[in-house]
């Protein structure tokens, strides 16, 4: 397995995902991890990430001594390369001009890391690679024992290597997709140079998790809140594979779910897989608690608290439960720890919409988080391996408060019923037109304003549905999807014709920022 030391780069998680894609397990730890912890991890190789600081400042971080004493291969990326070069006696200088964006890399001679990897052949038969650069400082002179294995026009020392020790430094970022051969370079490092077998596959992950869960849980019982989302679904399937009937899932239907969602969860888990699921119909309680409430944050708070209250009531009725399972995934762990806080272990922040932290004290449940080490794409592949339906695993994200934040202002049952049907029509048509996969999130919003319409001889004075569809990678920024007019026309007609009480449909053309993806 590979250890990734995080020097604060925005790309550190990407490095980890690329390594995992090579079938190799890795973990991210803070760059100031203790030597003892590094030795205990016993990595087959270490990757030093990039980072925002400058090696030419004296107070900036360096690789822990243990990394260079392990005898294992090391790959320094950007700041990681500079730190390594400085520590091993090379020279790093602040460069007159910062380099950001594409560069063409000329590979020199032969190195174990870059041999036979190229995008183009150069004039003298040398390999050329398109790479993504983002740096201010650069290595001016490699440390003793290293040679320059590649250069760009702006960085004569763009890659260094010592084939004997398996130590390398890259000034560019192999982890980003803008470096087309980056995946192969990382694979070369972790598989060939570090000698890691590519056995981190969904099948092995399942087998390994099942064994560990059985070992830890034994004959005891586990409770899990099932939400219909990907993470809790895969957690349920994995636990069920490991401990069968010792798992009880609680599914709280808050009346704010998508059309047929509760039914799909029960069909998949209870009927098809034979998972023990307690279905709690709590629609009336949620609607009552939300009556007259218009403020979005107040609605979120009410929905979140009531969920915890109901989950607690149900869990308290179960006999002899020792464990509370949660669908925490690796990005939650890494993000909540923060690089300065020392990634790996300390953090135990529970996602707000999964927050069941209000469990009665006397229950003293221990947490089980079987997906804690997995990225989202790995979670999905593990779900497929466990036989969960692909449409459940590849569904667009849905907020915890559900339709509660898609009915603007006060939530009423009649509004929720109309919105659910409008949303189902929109999603069905997106699938039919091949647009569902091309959008990251799409949904309908209920606007409690009325507008005038006319059908036949009759005048209508009814509510409005807004359609929202966005493309995004990280949900921090998003563009509205340019759905074809003919498609929007078709969806609009269906919604107005098929749903009583809706006389107008509009399409949201606001980007994020400044608008958020949800309307509330
Ligand atoms: P915004 O609206 O902030 O949404 O652009 C970004 C992403 O977060 C989701 N979202 C939520 N998820 N509880 C959740 O679990 C919430 O209260 C919540 N609010 C927004 C939203 O659906 C989008 O994917």
XYZ file of C-alpha atoms and ligand atoms in Angstrom:
544
model
C 0.000 0.000 0.000
C 0.927 3.577 -0.696
C 1.192 6.473 1.716
C 0.344 9.930 0.388
C 1.642 12.812 2.462
C -0.465 15.921 2.045
C 1.364 19.235 1.797
C -1.909 21.081 1.241
C -2.468 20.723 -2.506
C -5.992 21.014 -3.830
C -5.188 17.867 -5.840
C -4.219 15.508 -3.006
C -7.501 13.579 -3.093
C -7.107 13.276 -6.837
C -3.713 11.603 -6.373
C -5.353 9.096 -4.042
C -8.154 8.391 -6.496
C -5.696 7.824 -9.333
C -3.652 5.428 -7.216
C -6.794 3.508 -6.263
C -7.754 3.362 -9.957
C -4.509 1.420 -10.473
C -5.952 -1.145 -8.058
C -3.629 -0.085 -5.239
C -4.780 0.865 -1.751
C -3.515 4.193 -0.408
C -4.162 6.589 2.427
C -3.662 10.318 2.813
C -1.878 11.558 5.936
C -0.702 14.995 6.997
C 2.810 16.000 5.874
C 3.851 16.432 9.503
C 2.915 12.855 10.467
C 5.131 11.346 13.147
C 7.963 9.090 12.020
C 6.608 6.263 14.166
C 3.200 6.460 12.473
C 4.837 6.296 9.059
C 6.906 3.256 10.000
C 3.827 1.588 11.442
C 1.919 2.178 8.200
C 4.791 0.357 6.460
C 4.126 1.739 2.965
C 5.479 0.079 -0.159
C 6.002 3.583 -1.493
C 5.358 7.209 -0.569
C 3.956 10.071 -2.628
C 4.588 13.643 -1.512
C 1.807 15.932 -2.767
C 2.056 19.469 -4.049
C 1.326 22.392 -1.771
C 0.813 26.133 -1.690
C 3.986 27.093 0.156
C 7.498 27.876 -0.981
C 10.438 25.639 -0.174
C 12.642 28.736 -0.319
C 11.032 29.924 2.938
C 12.693 28.301 5.925
C 9.580 27.661 7.988
C 7.755 25.584 5.373
C 7.106 21.840 5.728
C 9.518 19.081 4.708
C 9.076 15.342 4.341
C 9.356 13.505 7.682
C 12.754 11.852 8.140
C 11.197 8.376 8.208
C 10.110 8.735 4.567
C 13.718 8.943 3.430
C 14.872 6.199 5.806
C 12.284 3.547 4.903
C 14.189 2.296 1.882
C 10.901 2.511 -0.073
C 10.403 4.360 -3.368
C 9.324 8.005 -3.093
C 7.595 10.210 -5.646
C 7.534 13.956 -5.010
C 5.009 15.988 -6.985
C 5.524 19.750 -7.427
C 6.078 21.090 -3.881
C 6.771 17.479 -2.849
C 9.588 17.324 -5.418
C 11.017 20.628 -4.271
C 10.903 19.667 -0.596
C 12.614 16.373 -1.363
C 15.268 18.056 -3.518
C 16.002 20.648 -0.843
C 16.234 18.013 1.884
C 18.584 15.804 -0.092
C 21.038 18.573 -0.936
C 19.724 19.919 -4.220
C 18.994 23.570 -4.898
C 15.533 25.113 -5.238
C 15.007 28.655 -6.437
C 12.103 31.020 -6.742
C 11.479 31.250 -10.455
C 11.192 34.621 -12.145
C 7.992 33.650 -13.876
C 5.329 31.358 -12.577
C 4.267 28.568 -14.886
C 0.624 27.625 -15.042
C -1.084 25.432 -17.618
C 0.060 23.162 -20.419
C 3.723 22.559 -21.083
C 5.570 20.167 -23.316
C 7.939 17.869 -21.512
C 11.045 16.470 -23.231
C 12.057 13.160 -21.714
C 15.846 12.616 -21.427
C 17.343 9.189 -21.899
C 16.030 6.274 -19.968
C 14.387 6.214 -16.558
C 12.327 3.504 -14.947
C 9.549 6.002 -14.287
C 9.054 7.481 -17.750
C 10.388 4.883 -20.165
C 8.113 4.131 -23.113
C 5.537 6.680 -22.046
C 4.919 9.404 -24.599
C 2.287 11.528 -26.271
C 4.388 12.421 -29.324
C 7.828 11.633 -30.697
C 10.198 14.632 -30.846
C 12.591 15.575 -33.626
C 15.515 13.562 -32.300
C 13.397 10.574 -31.393
C 12.948 11.773 -27.817
C 9.593 11.267 -26.137
C 7.382 14.315 -25.677
C 4.647 14.512 -23.062
C 1.865 17.053 -22.614
C 1.773 17.942 -18.965
C -0.014 20.317 -16.603
C 2.176 22.710 -14.674
C 1.290 24.880 -11.729
C 4.244 26.230 -9.807
C 6.321 29.252 -8.809
C 9.527 27.707 -7.457
C 11.612 25.196 -9.338
C 14.509 22.873 -8.798
C 17.717 24.474 -10.130
C 20.073 21.611 -9.337
C 19.088 18.035 -8.522
C 20.454 16.494 -5.322
C 23.449 14.105 -5.484
C 22.536 10.715 -6.926
C 19.664 12.149 -9.019
C 19.688 12.999 -12.683
C 17.410 15.196 -14.715
C 15.011 12.884 -16.546
C 12.860 15.504 -18.280
C 12.746 19.220 -19.032
C 10.410 21.893 -20.340
C 11.350 25.254 -21.807
C 10.556 27.071 -18.569
C 11.805 24.369 -16.206
C 15.085 22.745 -17.284
C 14.739 20.418 -14.295
C 11.112 19.317 -14.744
C 11.617 15.736 -13.551
C 14.415 14.089 -11.588
C 15.093 10.510 -10.688
C 17.376 8.076 -8.943
C 16.541 4.695 -10.447
C 18.569 2.783 -7.840
C 16.554 4.033 -4.877
C 13.325 4.466 -6.830
C 13.164 8.127 -5.839
C 11.581 10.555 -8.292
C 10.393 14.117 -8.468
C 7.953 15.627 -10.958
C 7.465 19.344 -11.340
C 4.172 18.774 -13.187
C 0.929 17.204 -11.954
C 0.418 13.626 -13.169
C -2.835 13.322 -11.177
C -4.901 15.799 -13.233
C -6.661 14.779 -16.431
C -4.867 17.597 -18.270
C -1.764 15.381 -18.117
C -2.990 12.637 -20.476
C -0.253 10.115 -19.576
C -0.413 10.973 -15.865
C -2.356 7.844 -14.978
C 0.262 5.671 -16.656
C 3.079 7.457 -14.843
C 1.393 6.933 -11.464
C 0.652 3.337 -12.371
C 4.299 2.824 -13.327
C 5.321 4.189 -9.939
C 2.923 2.284 -7.703
C 2.791 -1.008 -9.599
C 6.238 -1.438 -11.164
C 8.528 0.641 -8.990
C 6.816 0.097 -5.612
C 5.776 -3.418 -6.613
C 2.189 -3.147 -5.359
C -0.134 -5.812 -6.781
C -3.306 -4.414 -8.381
C -5.594 -6.254 -6.032
C -7.676 -3.362 -4.695
C -10.740 -4.370 -6.722
C -14.443 -4.174 -5.801
C -14.521 -7.954 -5.304
C -11.578 -7.898 -2.923
C -12.849 -4.817 -1.127
C -16.131 -6.607 -0.425
C -14.400 -9.792 0.690
C -12.005 -7.922 2.949
C -14.735 -5.682 4.462
C -17.007 -8.630 5.097
C -14.249 -10.447 6.958
C -13.402 -7.388 9.044
C -17.050 -6.648 9.852
C -17.660 -10.244 10.960
C -14.599 -10.161 13.117
C -15.540 -6.897 14.786
C -19.291 -7.417 15.171
C -19.393 -11.101 16.006
C -22.881 -12.124 17.111
C -23.965 -8.622 18.063
C -26.591 -6.405 16.433
C -26.339 -3.286 14.256
C -28.821 -0.523 13.427
C -28.567 1.659 10.309
C -30.597 4.598 9.027
C -31.393 3.910 5.388
C -32.086 7.045 3.350
C -32.301 5.886 -0.249
C -28.971 7.602 -0.962
C -25.964 5.757 -2.367
C -23.826 5.658 0.774
C -26.406 4.269 3.171
C -27.623 1.813 0.523
C -24.156 0.354 -0.015
C -23.503 0.292 3.744
C -26.700 -1.703 4.205
C -25.865 -4.160 1.435
C -22.336 -4.700 2.735
C -23.453 -5.225 6.320
C -26.195 -7.548 5.202
C -23.653 -9.623 3.281
C -21.470 -9.750 6.396
C -23.945 -10.273 9.217
C -27.358 -10.962 7.649
C -30.204 -10.713 10.147
C -28.094 -9.057 12.816
C -28.628 -5.858 10.812
C -31.800 -3.798 11.197
C -32.345 -0.805 8.942
C -34.684 2.036 9.807
C -36.181 3.845 6.854
C -37.969 7.067 7.821
C -40.369 8.195 5.108
C -40.722 11.916 5.750
C -43.224 12.447 2.944
C -40.665 14.604 1.141
C -39.133 11.874 -1.002
C -39.225 11.486 -4.766
C -42.064 9.594 -6.463
C -41.872 5.884 -5.632
C -38.649 6.270 -3.637
C -39.862 4.610 -0.439
C -41.314 1.809 -2.506
C -38.032 1.309 -4.383
C -36.049 1.107 -1.159
C -38.430 -1.465 0.303
C -38.523 -3.473 -2.936
C -34.748 -3.577 -3.259
C -33.751 -4.165 0.328
C -36.650 -5.808 2.107
C -38.223 -7.907 -0.615
C -35.376 -8.578 -3.032
C -32.356 -8.838 -0.721
C -34.153 -9.927 2.420
C -32.732 -7.134 4.565
C -34.657 -6.441 7.754
C -36.048 -2.917 7.190
C -38.364 -1.053 9.547
C -40.434 1.272 7.408
C -41.649 4.283 9.367
C -44.390 6.305 7.735
C -43.758 9.711 9.272
C -45.292 11.920 6.591
C -47.980 13.296 8.886
C -45.515 14.161 11.640
C -43.215 16.003 9.246
C -46.050 17.933 7.617
C -47.421 18.907 10.982
C -44.033 20.111 12.195
C -43.562 22.122 9.000
C -47.020 23.713 8.928
C -46.789 27.468 8.631
C -42.963 27.489 8.450
C -41.553 29.444 5.523
C -37.891 30.058 6.312
C -35.558 27.622 4.482
C -33.049 27.191 7.300
C -35.841 26.746 9.810
C -37.352 24.053 7.580
C -33.969 22.301 7.326
C -33.565 22.398 11.093
C -37.052 20.988 11.721
C -36.614 18.181 9.174
C -33.162 17.234 10.504
C -34.201 17.247 14.148
C -37.383 15.304 13.563
C -35.468 12.685 11.630
C -33.119 12.206 14.574
C -36.046 12.073 16.990
C -37.894 9.413 15.005
C -34.772 7.377 14.315
C -33.982 7.408 18.028
C -37.478 6.270 18.947
C -37.248 3.351 16.560
C -33.692 2.398 17.511
C -34.587 2.498 21.199
C -37.290 -0.115 20.587
C -34.771 -2.599 19.224
C -33.406 -5.122 21.666
C -29.713 -5.547 22.306
C -28.227 -3.310 19.628
C -24.509 -2.605 20.057
C -23.560 -0.775 16.868
C -24.772 2.179 14.862
C -23.696 1.941 11.221
C -23.138 5.003 9.074
C -22.348 5.611 5.431
C -19.381 7.928 6.037
C -17.054 7.836 3.024
C -13.377 8.755 2.609
C -13.852 12.336 1.351
C -15.982 13.050 4.477
C -13.129 11.788 6.636
C -10.415 13.704 4.795
C -12.404 16.934 4.548
C -13.499 16.966 8.137
C -9.960 16.272 9.353
C -8.327 18.986 7.237
C -4.705 18.607 6.340
C -3.403 20.572 9.316
C -5.427 18.463 11.728
C -3.667 15.276 10.729
C -5.773 13.263 8.347
C -6.597 9.750 9.344
C -8.190 8.775 12.557
C -8.884 11.839 14.660
C -11.915 13.158 12.891
C -15.294 11.689 13.514
C -17.648 14.248 12.101
C -21.010 12.865 11.130
C -22.648 14.226 7.985
C -25.350 16.627 8.980
C -28.145 14.948 7.071
C -27.152 11.554 8.430
C -26.799 12.983 11.839
C -28.114 10.485 14.306
C -25.813 11.798 17.016
C -28.834 12.444 19.190
C -29.259 8.782 20.065
C -30.266 8.207 23.684
C -27.145 8.280 25.844
C -27.943 5.028 27.586
C -27.782 3.166 24.271
C -24.054 3.885 24.019
C -23.795 2.664 20.469
C -20.431 2.072 18.855
C -20.007 3.450 15.346
C -19.362 1.161 12.370
C -18.422 2.889 9.153
C -17.545 0.253 6.578
C -17.114 2.756 3.718
C -14.733 5.032 5.612
C -11.850 4.170 3.305
C -13.696 4.440 -0.012
C -14.136 7.177 -2.581
C -17.579 7.713 -4.111
C -16.737 5.897 -7.348
C -15.436 2.947 -5.329
C -18.622 2.961 -3.238
C -20.654 2.728 -6.440
C -18.564 -0.137 -7.806
C -18.792 -1.984 -4.500
C -22.571 -1.475 -4.669
C -22.673 -3.044 -8.138
C -20.551 -5.927 -6.861
C -23.112 -6.447 -4.081
C -25.923 -6.569 -6.621
C -27.552 -3.183 -6.011
C -29.361 -1.746 -9.054
C -27.257 0.637 -11.150
C -30.005 3.257 -11.267
C -29.900 3.501 -7.472
C -26.106 3.825 -7.467
C -25.824 6.337 -10.294
C -28.762 8.535 -9.320
C -28.331 12.290 -9.085
C -27.757 13.524 -5.520
C -30.829 14.402 -3.494
C -30.658 16.740 -0.499
C -31.343 15.401 2.988
C -34.346 17.721 3.530
C -35.719 16.428 0.213
C -38.683 18.205 -1.326
C -38.797 20.316 1.831
C -36.348 22.714 0.176
C -37.857 22.361 -3.303
C -41.294 23.587 -2.277
C -40.572 27.238 -1.740
C -42.029 28.613 1.474
C -44.564 26.576 3.381
C -44.621 22.833 2.737
C -48.055 21.320 2.106
C -49.008 17.812 1.094
C -50.861 18.932 -2.034
C -47.777 20.836 -3.170
C -45.489 17.864 -2.464
C -47.729 15.532 -4.464
C -47.729 17.859 -7.483
C -44.010 18.444 -7.289
C -43.262 14.719 -7.052
C -45.214 14.069 -10.239
C -43.647 16.970 -12.124
C -40.190 15.844 -11.037
C -40.874 12.262 -12.126
C -41.970 13.435 -15.593
C -38.844 15.583 -15.971
C -36.505 12.782 -14.875
C -38.271 10.190 -17.020
C -37.907 12.404 -20.078
C -34.256 13.155 -19.293
C -33.576 9.415 -19.257
C -35.526 8.883 -22.482
C -33.624 11.663 -24.261
C -30.212 10.483 -23.041
C -29.731 13.675 -21.019
C -29.796 12.211 -17.503
C -26.152 11.124 -17.584
C -25.142 14.378 -19.232
C -26.480 16.431 -16.329
C -25.119 16.245 -12.789
C -28.335 17.125 -11.039
C -31.815 17.838 -12.366
C -35.116 18.356 -10.597
C -38.361 20.294 -10.444
C -39.141 23.082 -7.976
C -42.608 24.076 -6.790
C -43.294 27.822 -6.806
C -46.241 28.794 -4.630
C -47.175 31.726 -6.829
C -50.154 31.559 -9.122
C -50.303 32.630 -12.701
C -53.118 32.838 -15.167
C -53.564 30.246 -17.878
C -56.216 29.245 -20.345
C -57.381 25.789 -21.468
C -60.261 25.497 -23.926
C -62.711 28.129 -22.811
C -61.648 27.986 -19.193
C -59.413 30.345 -17.282
C -56.900 28.769 -14.901
C -55.199 30.489 -12.042
C -52.677 27.977 -10.809
C -49.181 27.276 -9.574
C -45.837 27.254 -11.359
C -43.176 24.564 -11.730
C -39.559 25.529 -12.364
C -37.177 23.024 -13.937
C -33.501 23.026 -12.945
C -30.716 21.035 -14.611
C -27.021 21.672 -14.046
C -23.636 20.382 -15.090
C -20.944 20.376 -12.452
C -18.003 18.372 -11.203
C -17.841 19.390 -7.576
C -21.234 21.041 -6.925
C -19.349 24.142 -5.749
C -19.815 25.810 -9.106
C -22.284 24.769 -11.780
C -23.551 25.717 -15.232
C -27.169 25.379 -16.270
C -27.585 22.627 -18.822
C -28.406 23.708 -22.345
C -31.328 21.344 -22.786
C -32.868 21.487 -26.281
C -35.936 23.745 -26.646
C -37.913 20.873 -28.174
C -37.150 18.756 -25.121
C -38.203 21.516 -22.709
C -41.353 22.059 -24.753
C -42.254 18.381 -24.489
C -41.652 18.248 -20.718
C -43.610 21.453 -20.173
C -46.621 20.155 -22.109
C -46.635 16.898 -20.206
C -46.461 18.599 -16.814
C -49.246 21.073 -17.575
C -51.501 18.475 -19.198
C -50.983 15.684 -16.695
C -50.886 17.542 -13.398
C -53.879 19.427 -12.082
C -53.049 22.702 -10.450
C -50.036 23.566 -12.625
C -50.548 26.061 -15.432
C -47.014 27.212 -16.201
C -43.509 25.756 -16.436
C -40.281 27.785 -16.496
C -36.640 26.777 -16.960
C -33.976 28.093 -14.592
C -31.010 29.603 -16.472
C -28.930 30.770 -13.504
C -25.403 29.593 -12.908
C -23.768 28.890 -9.566
C -22.498 31.322 -8.486
C -24.409 33.496 -8.002
C -27.459 31.223 -7.725
C -27.203 28.012 -5.702
C -28.245 24.719 -7.256
C -31.266 24.321 -4.975
C -33.713 27.217 -4.812
C -33.669 27.297 -1.026
P -26.517 24.286 -3.348
O -28.003 24.490 -3.396
O -25.899 24.811 -2.101
O -26.318 22.728 -3.338
O -25.838 24.802 -4.592
C -25.112 22.039 -3.560
C -25.405 20.554 -3.448
O -25.781 20.241 -2.092
C -27.087 19.709 -2.051
N -27.776 20.269 -0.879
C -28.014 19.616 0.270
N -27.732 18.345 0.630
N -28.722 18.740 2.735
C -28.114 17.917 1.856
O -27.890 16.761 2.182
C -29.033 20.023 2.457
O -29.593 20.739 3.271
C -28.640 20.471 1.147
N -28.777 21.672 0.509
C -28.235 21.512 -0.724
C -27.744 20.111 -3.357
O -28.775 19.206 -3.716
C -26.567 20.090 -4.303
O -26.297 18.771 -4.748
